[in-house]
XYZ file of C-alpha atoms in Angstrom:
565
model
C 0.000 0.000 0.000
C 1.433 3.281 -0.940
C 1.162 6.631 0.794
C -1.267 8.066 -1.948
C -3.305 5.019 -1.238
C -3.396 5.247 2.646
C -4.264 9.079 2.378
C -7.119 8.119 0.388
C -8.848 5.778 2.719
C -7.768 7.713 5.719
C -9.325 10.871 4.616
C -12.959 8.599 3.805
C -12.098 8.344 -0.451
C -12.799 4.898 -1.770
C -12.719 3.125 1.373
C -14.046 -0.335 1.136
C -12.249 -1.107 -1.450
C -8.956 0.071 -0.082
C -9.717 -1.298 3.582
C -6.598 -4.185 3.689
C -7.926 -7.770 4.617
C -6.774 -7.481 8.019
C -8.850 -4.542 9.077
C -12.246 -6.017 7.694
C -14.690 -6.813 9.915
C -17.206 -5.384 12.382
C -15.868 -2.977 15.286
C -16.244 -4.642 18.588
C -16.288 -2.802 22.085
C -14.020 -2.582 24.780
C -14.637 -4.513 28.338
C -13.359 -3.740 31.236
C -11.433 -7.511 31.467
C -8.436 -6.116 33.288
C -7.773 -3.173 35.744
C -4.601 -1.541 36.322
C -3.862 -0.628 39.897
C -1.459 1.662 41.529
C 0.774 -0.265 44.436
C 4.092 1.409 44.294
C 3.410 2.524 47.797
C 2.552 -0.803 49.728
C 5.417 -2.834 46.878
C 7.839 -0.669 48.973
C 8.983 1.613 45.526
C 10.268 4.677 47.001
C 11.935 7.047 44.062
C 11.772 9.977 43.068
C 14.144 11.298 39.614
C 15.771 14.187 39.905
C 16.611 16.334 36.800
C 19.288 18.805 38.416
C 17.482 21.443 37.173
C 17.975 24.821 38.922
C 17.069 27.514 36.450
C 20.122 27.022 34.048
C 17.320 25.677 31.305
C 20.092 22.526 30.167
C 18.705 20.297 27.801
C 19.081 16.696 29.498
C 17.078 18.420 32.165
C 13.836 17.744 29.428
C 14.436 14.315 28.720
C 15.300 11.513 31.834
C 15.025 8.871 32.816
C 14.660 5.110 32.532
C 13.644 2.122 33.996
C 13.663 -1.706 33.788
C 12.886 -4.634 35.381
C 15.964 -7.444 35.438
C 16.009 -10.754 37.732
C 19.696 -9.343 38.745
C 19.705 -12.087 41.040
C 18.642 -15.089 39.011
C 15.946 -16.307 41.414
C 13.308 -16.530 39.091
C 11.632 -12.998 40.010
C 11.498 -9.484 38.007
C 13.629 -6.602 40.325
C 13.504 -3.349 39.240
C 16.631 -0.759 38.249
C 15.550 3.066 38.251
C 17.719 5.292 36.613
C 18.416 8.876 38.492
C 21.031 11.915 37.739
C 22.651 13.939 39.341
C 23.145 17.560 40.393
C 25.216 19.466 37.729
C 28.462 20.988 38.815
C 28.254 23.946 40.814
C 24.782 23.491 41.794
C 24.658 20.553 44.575
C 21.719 20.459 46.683
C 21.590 16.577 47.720
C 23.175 12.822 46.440
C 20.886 11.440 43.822
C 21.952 7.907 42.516
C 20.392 4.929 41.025
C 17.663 2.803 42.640
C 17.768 -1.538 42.485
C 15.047 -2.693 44.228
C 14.498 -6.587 44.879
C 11.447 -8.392 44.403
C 10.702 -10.061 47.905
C 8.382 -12.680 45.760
C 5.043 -11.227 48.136
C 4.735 -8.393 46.039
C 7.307 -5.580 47.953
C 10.651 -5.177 47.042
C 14.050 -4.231 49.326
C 15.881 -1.251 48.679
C 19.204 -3.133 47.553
C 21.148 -0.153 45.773
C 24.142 -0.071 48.462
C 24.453 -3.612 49.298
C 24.570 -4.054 45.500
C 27.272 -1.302 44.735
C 24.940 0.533 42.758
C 24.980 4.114 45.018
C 26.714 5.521 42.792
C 25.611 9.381 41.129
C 26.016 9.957 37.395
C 24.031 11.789 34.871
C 21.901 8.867 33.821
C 19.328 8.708 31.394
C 19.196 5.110 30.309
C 19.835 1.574 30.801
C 20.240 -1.518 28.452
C 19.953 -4.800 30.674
C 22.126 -7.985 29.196
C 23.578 -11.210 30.602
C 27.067 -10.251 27.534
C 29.391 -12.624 28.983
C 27.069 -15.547 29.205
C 27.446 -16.121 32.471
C 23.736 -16.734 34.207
C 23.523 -13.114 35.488
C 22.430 -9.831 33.592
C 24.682 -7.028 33.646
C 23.864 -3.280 33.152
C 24.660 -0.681 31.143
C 23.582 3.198 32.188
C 23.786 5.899 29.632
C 24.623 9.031 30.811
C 25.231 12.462 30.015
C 29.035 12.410 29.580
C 30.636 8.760 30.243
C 28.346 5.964 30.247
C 28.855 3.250 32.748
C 29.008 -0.620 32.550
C 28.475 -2.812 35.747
C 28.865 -6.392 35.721
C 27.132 -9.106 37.727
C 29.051 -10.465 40.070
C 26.700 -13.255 40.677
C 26.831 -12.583 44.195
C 24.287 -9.891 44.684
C 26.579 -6.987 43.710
C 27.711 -5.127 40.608
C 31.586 -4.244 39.504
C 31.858 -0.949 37.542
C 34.357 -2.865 34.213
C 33.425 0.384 31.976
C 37.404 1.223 31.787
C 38.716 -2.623 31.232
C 35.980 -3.158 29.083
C 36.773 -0.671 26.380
C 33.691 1.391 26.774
C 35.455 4.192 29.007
C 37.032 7.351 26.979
C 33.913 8.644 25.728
C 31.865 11.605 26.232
C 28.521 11.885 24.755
C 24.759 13.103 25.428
C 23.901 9.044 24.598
C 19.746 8.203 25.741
C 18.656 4.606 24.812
C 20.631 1.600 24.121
C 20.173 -2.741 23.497
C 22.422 -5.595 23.662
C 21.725 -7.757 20.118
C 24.088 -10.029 18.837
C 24.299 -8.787 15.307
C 26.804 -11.085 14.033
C 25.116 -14.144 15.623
C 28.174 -15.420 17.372
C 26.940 -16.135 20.563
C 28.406 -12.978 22.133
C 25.874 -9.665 22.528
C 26.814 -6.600 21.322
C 25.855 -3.291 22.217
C 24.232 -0.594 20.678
C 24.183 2.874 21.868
C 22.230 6.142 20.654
C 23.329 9.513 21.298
C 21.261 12.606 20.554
C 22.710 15.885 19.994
C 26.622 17.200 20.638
C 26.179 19.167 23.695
C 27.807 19.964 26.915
C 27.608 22.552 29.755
C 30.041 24.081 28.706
C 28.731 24.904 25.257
C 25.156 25.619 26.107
C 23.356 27.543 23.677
C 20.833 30.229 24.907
C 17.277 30.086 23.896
C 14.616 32.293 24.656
C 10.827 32.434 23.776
C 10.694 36.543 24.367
C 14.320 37.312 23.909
C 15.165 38.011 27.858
C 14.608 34.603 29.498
C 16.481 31.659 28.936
C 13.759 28.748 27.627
C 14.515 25.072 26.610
C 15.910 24.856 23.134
C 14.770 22.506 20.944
C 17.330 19.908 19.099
C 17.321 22.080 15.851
C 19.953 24.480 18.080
C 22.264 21.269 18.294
C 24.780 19.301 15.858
C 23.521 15.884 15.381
C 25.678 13.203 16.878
C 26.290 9.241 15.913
C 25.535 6.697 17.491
C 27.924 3.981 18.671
C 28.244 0.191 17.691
C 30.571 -1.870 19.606
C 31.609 -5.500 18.782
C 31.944 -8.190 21.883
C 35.246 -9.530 21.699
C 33.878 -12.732 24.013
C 36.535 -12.136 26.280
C 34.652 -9.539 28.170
C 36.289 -6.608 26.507
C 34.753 -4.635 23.380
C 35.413 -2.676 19.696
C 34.221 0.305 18.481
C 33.262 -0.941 14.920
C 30.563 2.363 14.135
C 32.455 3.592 11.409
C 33.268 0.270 9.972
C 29.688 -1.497 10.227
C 28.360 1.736 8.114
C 26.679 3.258 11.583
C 28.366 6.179 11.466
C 26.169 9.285 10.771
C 26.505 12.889 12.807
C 23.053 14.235 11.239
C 21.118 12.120 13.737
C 19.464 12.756 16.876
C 18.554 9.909 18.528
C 16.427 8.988 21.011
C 14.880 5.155 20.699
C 15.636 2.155 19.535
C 14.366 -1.007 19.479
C 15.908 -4.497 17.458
C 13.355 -6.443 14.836
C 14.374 -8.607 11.369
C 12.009 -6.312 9.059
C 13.219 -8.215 6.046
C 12.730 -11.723 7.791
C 15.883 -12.949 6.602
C 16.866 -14.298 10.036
C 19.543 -11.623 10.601
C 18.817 -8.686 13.267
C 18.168 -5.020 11.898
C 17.710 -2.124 13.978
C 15.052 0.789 14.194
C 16.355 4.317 15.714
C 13.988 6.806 16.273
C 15.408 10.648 15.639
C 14.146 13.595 16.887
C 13.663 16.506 13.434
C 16.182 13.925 11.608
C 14.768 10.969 9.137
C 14.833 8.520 11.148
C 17.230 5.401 10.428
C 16.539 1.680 9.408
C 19.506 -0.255 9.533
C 19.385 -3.228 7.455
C 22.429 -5.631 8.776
C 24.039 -7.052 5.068
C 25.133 -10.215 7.100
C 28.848 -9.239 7.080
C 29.545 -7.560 9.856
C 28.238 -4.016 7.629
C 25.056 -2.153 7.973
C 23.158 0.103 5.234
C 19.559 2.758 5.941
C 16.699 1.643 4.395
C 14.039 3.496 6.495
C 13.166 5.321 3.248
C 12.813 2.426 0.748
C 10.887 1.185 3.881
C 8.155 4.027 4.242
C 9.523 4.553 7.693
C 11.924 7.460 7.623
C 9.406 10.420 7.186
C 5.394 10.708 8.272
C 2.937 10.053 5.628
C 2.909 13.714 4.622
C 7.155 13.571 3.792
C 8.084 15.069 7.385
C 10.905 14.079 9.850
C 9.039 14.276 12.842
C 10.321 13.759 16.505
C 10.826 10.432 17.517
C 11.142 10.078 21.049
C 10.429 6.196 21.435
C 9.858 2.957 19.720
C 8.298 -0.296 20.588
C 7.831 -3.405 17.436
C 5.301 -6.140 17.915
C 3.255 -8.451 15.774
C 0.069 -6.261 16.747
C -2.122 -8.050 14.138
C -1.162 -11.436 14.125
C 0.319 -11.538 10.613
C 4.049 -13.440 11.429
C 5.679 -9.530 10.678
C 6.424 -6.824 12.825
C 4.610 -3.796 13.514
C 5.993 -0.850 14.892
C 5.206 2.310 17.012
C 6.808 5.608 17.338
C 6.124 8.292 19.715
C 6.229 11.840 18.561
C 6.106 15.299 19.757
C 2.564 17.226 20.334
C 0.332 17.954 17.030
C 2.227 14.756 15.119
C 1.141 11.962 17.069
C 1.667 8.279 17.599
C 3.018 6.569 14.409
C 1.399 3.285 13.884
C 3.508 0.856 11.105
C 1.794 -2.484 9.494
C 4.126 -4.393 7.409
C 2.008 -5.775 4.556
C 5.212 -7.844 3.165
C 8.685 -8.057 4.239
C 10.289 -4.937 4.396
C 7.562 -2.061 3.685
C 5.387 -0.437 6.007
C 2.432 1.489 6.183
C 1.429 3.786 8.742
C -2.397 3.123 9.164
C -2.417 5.204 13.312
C -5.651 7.526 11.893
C -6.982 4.465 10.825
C -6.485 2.526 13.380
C -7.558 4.823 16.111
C -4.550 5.422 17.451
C -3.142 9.115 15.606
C -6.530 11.327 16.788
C -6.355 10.779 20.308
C -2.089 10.839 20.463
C -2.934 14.450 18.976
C -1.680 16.545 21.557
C 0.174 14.307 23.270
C 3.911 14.257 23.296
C 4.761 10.467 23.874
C 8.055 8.863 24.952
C 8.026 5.157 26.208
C 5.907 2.737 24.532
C 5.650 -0.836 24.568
C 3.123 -3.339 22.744
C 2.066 -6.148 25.587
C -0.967 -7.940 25.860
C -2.625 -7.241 28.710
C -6.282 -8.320 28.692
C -4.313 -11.623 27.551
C -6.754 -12.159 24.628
C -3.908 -13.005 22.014
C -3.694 -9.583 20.500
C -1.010 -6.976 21.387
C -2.061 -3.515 23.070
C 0.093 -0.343 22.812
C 1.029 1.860 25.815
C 2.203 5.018 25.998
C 3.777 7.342 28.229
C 3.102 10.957 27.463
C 4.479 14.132 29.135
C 5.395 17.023 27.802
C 9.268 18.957 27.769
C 8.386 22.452 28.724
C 6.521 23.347 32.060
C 5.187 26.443 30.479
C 3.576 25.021 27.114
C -0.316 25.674 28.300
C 0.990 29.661 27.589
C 2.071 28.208 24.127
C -0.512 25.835 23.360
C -3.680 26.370 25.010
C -4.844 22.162 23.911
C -1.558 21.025 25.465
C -0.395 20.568 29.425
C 2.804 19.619 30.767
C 1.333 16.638 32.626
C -0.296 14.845 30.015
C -2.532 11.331 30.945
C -0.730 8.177 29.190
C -2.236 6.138 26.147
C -3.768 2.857 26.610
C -4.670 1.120 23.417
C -6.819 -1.854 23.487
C -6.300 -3.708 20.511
C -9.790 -4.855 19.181
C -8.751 -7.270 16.547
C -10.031 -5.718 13.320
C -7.502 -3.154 12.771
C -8.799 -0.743 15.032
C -7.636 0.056 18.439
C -9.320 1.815 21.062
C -7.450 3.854 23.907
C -9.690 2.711 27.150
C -7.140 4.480 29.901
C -9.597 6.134 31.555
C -11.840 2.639 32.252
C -9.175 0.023 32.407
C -6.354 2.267 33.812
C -7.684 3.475 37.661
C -4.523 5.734 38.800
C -2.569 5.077 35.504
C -5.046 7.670 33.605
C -3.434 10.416 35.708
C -1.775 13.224 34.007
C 2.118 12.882 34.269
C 5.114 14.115 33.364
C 5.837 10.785 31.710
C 8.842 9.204 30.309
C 10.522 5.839 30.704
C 8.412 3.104 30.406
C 8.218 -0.830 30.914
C 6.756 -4.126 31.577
C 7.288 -7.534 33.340
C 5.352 -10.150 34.851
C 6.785 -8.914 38.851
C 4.384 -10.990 40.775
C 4.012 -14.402 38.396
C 0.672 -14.119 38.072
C 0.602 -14.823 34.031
C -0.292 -11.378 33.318
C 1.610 -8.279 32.290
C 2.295 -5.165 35.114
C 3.815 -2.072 34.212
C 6.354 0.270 35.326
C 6.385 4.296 34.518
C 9.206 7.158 35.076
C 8.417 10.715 35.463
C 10.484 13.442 34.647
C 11.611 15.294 37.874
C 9.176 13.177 40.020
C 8.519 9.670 41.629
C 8.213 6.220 39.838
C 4.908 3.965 39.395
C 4.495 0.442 39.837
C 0.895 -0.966 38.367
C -0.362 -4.228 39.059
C -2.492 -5.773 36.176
C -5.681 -7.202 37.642
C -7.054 -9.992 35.078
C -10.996 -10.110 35.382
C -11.801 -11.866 32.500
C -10.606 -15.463 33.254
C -7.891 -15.142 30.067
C -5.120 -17.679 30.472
C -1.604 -17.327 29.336
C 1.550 -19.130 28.555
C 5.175 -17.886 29.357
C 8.496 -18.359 28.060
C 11.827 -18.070 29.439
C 14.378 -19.118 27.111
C 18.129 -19.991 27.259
C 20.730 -19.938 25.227
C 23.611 -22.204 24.865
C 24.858 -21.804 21.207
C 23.344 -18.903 21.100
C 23.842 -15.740 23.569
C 22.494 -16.829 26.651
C 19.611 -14.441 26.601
C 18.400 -15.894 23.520
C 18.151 -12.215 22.298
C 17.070 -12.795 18.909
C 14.970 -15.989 18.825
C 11.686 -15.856 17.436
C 8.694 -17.606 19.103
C 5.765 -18.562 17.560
C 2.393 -20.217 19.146
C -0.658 -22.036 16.695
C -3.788 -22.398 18.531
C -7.024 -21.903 17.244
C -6.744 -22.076 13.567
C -4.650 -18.155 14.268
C -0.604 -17.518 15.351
C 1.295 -15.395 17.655
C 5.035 -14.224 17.746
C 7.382 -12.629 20.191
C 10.797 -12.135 19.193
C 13.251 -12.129 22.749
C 15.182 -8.915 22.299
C 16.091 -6.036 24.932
C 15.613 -2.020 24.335
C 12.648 -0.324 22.764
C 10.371 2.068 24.282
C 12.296 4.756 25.412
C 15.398 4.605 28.198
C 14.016 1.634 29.331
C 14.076 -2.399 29.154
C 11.238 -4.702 29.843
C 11.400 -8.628 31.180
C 13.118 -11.048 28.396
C 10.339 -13.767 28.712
C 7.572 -13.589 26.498
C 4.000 -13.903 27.565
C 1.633 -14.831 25.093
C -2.118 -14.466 26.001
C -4.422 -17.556 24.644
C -7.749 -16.378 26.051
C -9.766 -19.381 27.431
C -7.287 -21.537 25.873
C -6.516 -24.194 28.289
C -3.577 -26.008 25.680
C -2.097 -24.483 22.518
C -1.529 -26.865 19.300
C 1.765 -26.155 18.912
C 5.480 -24.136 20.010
C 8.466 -23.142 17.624
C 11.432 -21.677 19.060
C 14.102 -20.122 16.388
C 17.135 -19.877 17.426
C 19.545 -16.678 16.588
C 22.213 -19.579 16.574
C 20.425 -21.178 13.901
C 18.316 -24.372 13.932
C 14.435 -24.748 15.014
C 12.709 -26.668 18.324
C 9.313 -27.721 17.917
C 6.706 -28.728 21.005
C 3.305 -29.448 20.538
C 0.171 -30.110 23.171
C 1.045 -27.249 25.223
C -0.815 -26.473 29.152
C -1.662 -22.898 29.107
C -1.602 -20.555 32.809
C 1.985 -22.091 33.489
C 5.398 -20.714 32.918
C 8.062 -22.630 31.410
C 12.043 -22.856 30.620
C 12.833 -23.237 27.275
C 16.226 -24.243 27.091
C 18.309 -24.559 23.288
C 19.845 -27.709 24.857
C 17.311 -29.767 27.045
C 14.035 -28.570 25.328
C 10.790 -27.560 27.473
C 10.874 -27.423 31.309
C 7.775 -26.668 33.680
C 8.889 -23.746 36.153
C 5.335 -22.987 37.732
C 2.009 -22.835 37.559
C -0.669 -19.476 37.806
């Protein structure tokens, strides 16, 4: 479908006959089958992100911070890492440092960060979670502004700060999200990191809305900046290979990324979302070398030819079709971009359509993340919305600074519907929203999910089921492959209809959600059938699967019961 077609039907012009198979049928209605509630007081989640800001109007100030949930301690249970910053020089007011809280497996978690050797203060902004010396414990990477730090697991309940010895200290950058993916399908993950513009306090540029008072500037005042690849040695030490895989590019600003194979050739390509820049599609050629096709792709520009501002970036199989979707949040007045994939490698953006551009109007989104929640087999979108600027209702009467997050139900026939404000409970409050993910923290079967604020506290939301809908979940490991399994594609037949999850890391914005993938089956009590493709190549089939039970899925010994929900 080209974009003269898509305008057509989104604008009412011929639109039966240009309505794509998958969005036939009658529009169903929303039920309240879940209900998100609010316990980051009584889980013990005590955190509040602090921007630095004390009048000086510096850009990171806008933008932090991230979150993700991690089982740092391999005990079967989702923790949760907070990213914080710190007080810029010259202006100290307190000690702000990261947050690791451990899940107590009753539904509270234990303030851990000392005992763990995580109190440490840095400019953070983001955090990529990976286990990339295949060792049974994930390690962390923060990105900062400045020098981005690496910690490794111990595998004692603390973290060792290798960014130096690894090769990843020497650099100074404004760098926002990052994943591990192992592009070269060696076993060993490698690391991805965006950066977004080349600033520094020390050369600031001064804005101002009525030529007196310094305001926020916006990335156009800004050089663009590259983003980093490195290459994992397997020795736990890594090379910067950007210019040589073809990543190197100073025009872009980047802010999201997230890992898919949009040409389904088995090979891992990556999606960076830039804010005012085209945003990039890297294709990988297989041989260690990378080359943009977000144009040839229909993603690099909206459907009217503009570079928009891509803040964050989520891909899922949202319609069932064995190809991935994606999302992209924007700023205010561009809204949510919505990508089908008809065939391998083209998309179409079909958000008015689908329900999903009107209401992300005059939002400005930032994390996003497709999950299932109501566990009926189709994907839902999230989104985290909060604006940069404290005084944009003076700018733009329709827009507030607090802004409530999206919550798109996805109704099977092409349409989604954003039902917030009857499924959420507290989550429909207006925030100043930013990071954003989601993990299964109390092994329930279903999906909860974690938000950041900008200069303000952290929510935890418990997902209530009410409808009865079962699930399955996955937890795979790697032994050829990386022992993540980052990269293997898992697909469930049930019902005459499919599902797939790929296992990857990144996406939505700053942030990481829980490796294991939970696919919803309704009131499925078995499934007909499991594939699990590995990234090391080669294929494991099970069929006659129980449904509300979790299970290991390991690339050596096969299927393994862990527990049942």
């Amino acid at each position: 479908m080209n974009r003269r077609t898509f305008l057509e039907f989104s604008t009412g012009a011929g639109l039966t006959t240009l309505l794509p198979r998958w969005a036939m049928g009658p529009r169903t209605q929303a039920e309240p089958s879940f209900q998100l509630k609010d316990v980051t007081t009584q889980a013990g989640i005590d955190f509040r992100h602090n921007s630095g800001a004390y009048g000086g109007k510096f850009l990171p100030e806008t933008l932090g911070s991230g979150c993700a949930f991690l089982d740092y301690d391999a005990d079967g249970y989702q923790d949760i890492l907070l990213v914080n910053s710190m007080d810029w020089p010259g202006h100290k007011r307190g000690r702000s440092t990261l947050k690791l809280y451990k899940n107590n497996r009753n539904g509270t978690f234990s303030d851990v960060t000392r005992v763990a050797g995580l109190d440490v203060e840095l400019y953070g902004m983001g955090i990529a979670v990976s286990d990339y010396n295949n060792d049974g414990f994930p390690d962390i990477l923060i990105t900062c502004v400045g020098q981005n730090r690496l910690f490794r697991n111990t595998g004692k309940g603390t973290f060792q700060d290798v960014t130096k010895q690894s090769g990843l200290g020497g650099r100074q950058a404004f760098s926002t999200s990052a994943l591990w993916f192992d592009y070269d399908r060696d076993g060993h993950l490698d690391l991805f990191v965006c950066n977004y513009v080349n600033w520094s306090p020390e050369h600031d540029v001064f804005c101002s809305l009525d030529g007196k008072n310094k305001s926020y500037c916006t990335p156009e005042a800004y050089r663009g900046e590259t983003c980093w690849l490195f290459h994992n040695r397997g020795n736990g030490t890594f090379e910067d290979v950007t210019a040589a895989s073809g990543i190197f590019d100073t025009s872009s600003k980047s802010l999201g990324v997230a890992m898919l194979d949009f040409d389904q050739d088995g090979w891992p390509d990556l999606f960076v979302a830039n804010d005012t820049q085209p945003n990039k599609l890297y294709r990988n050629l297989r041989n260690g070398k990378f080359k943009d096709a977000a144009v040839e792709a229909g993603l690099a520009f909206s459907a009217d030819g503009k570079a928009r501002a891509g803040m964050g970036v989520d891909v899922g199989d949202f319609e069932n079709s064995g190809r991935p979707g994606i999302a992209i949040t924007n700023f205010d007045n561009e809204m949510v971009g919505l990508y089908r994939s008809p065939s391998a490698g083209q998309f179409d953006d079909v958000s008015i359509f689908a329900g999903v551009g009107g209401p992300s109007k005059t939002t400005l989104g930032f994390g996003c993340a497709f999950a299932d929640l109501d566990l009926d087999g189709r994907l839902d979108l999230i989104v985290a919305n909060g604006h940069i600027d404290d005084t944009v209702r003076n700018i733009r009467g329709n827009v507030g600074y607090a802004q409530p997050p999206h919550l798109f139900l996805n109704l099977g026939n092409g349409k989604f519907q954003d039902v917030a404000g009857t499924h959420g409970g507290d989550f429909a409050t207006a925030r100043v929203g930013r990071g954003l993910a989601f993990a299964d923290f109390d092994r329930d079967g279903d999906v909860d999910l974690l938000l950041t604020t900008n200069n303000g506290p952290a929510y935890l939301f418990r997902n209530d089921i009410r409808s009865g809908n079962r699930s399955l979940r996955l937890h795979l490991t790697g032994t050829k492959s990386n022992r993540d399994a980052i990269g293997a594609v898992v697909r469930i037949y049930h019902g005459g209809e499919n599902q797939m999850r790929t296992v990857r890391g990144g996406s939505s914005y700053l942030s990481q959600s829980e490796l294991a993938a939970t696919f919803g089956v309704g009131k499925a009590d078995r499934i007909d059938r499991l594939t699990v493709e590995w990234p090391g190549g080669g294929t494991q089939e099970f069929k006659n699967i129980s449904t509300g039970k979790a299970y290991e899925v390991s690339e050596s010994k096969g299927l393994i019961e862990v527990y049942e929900f």
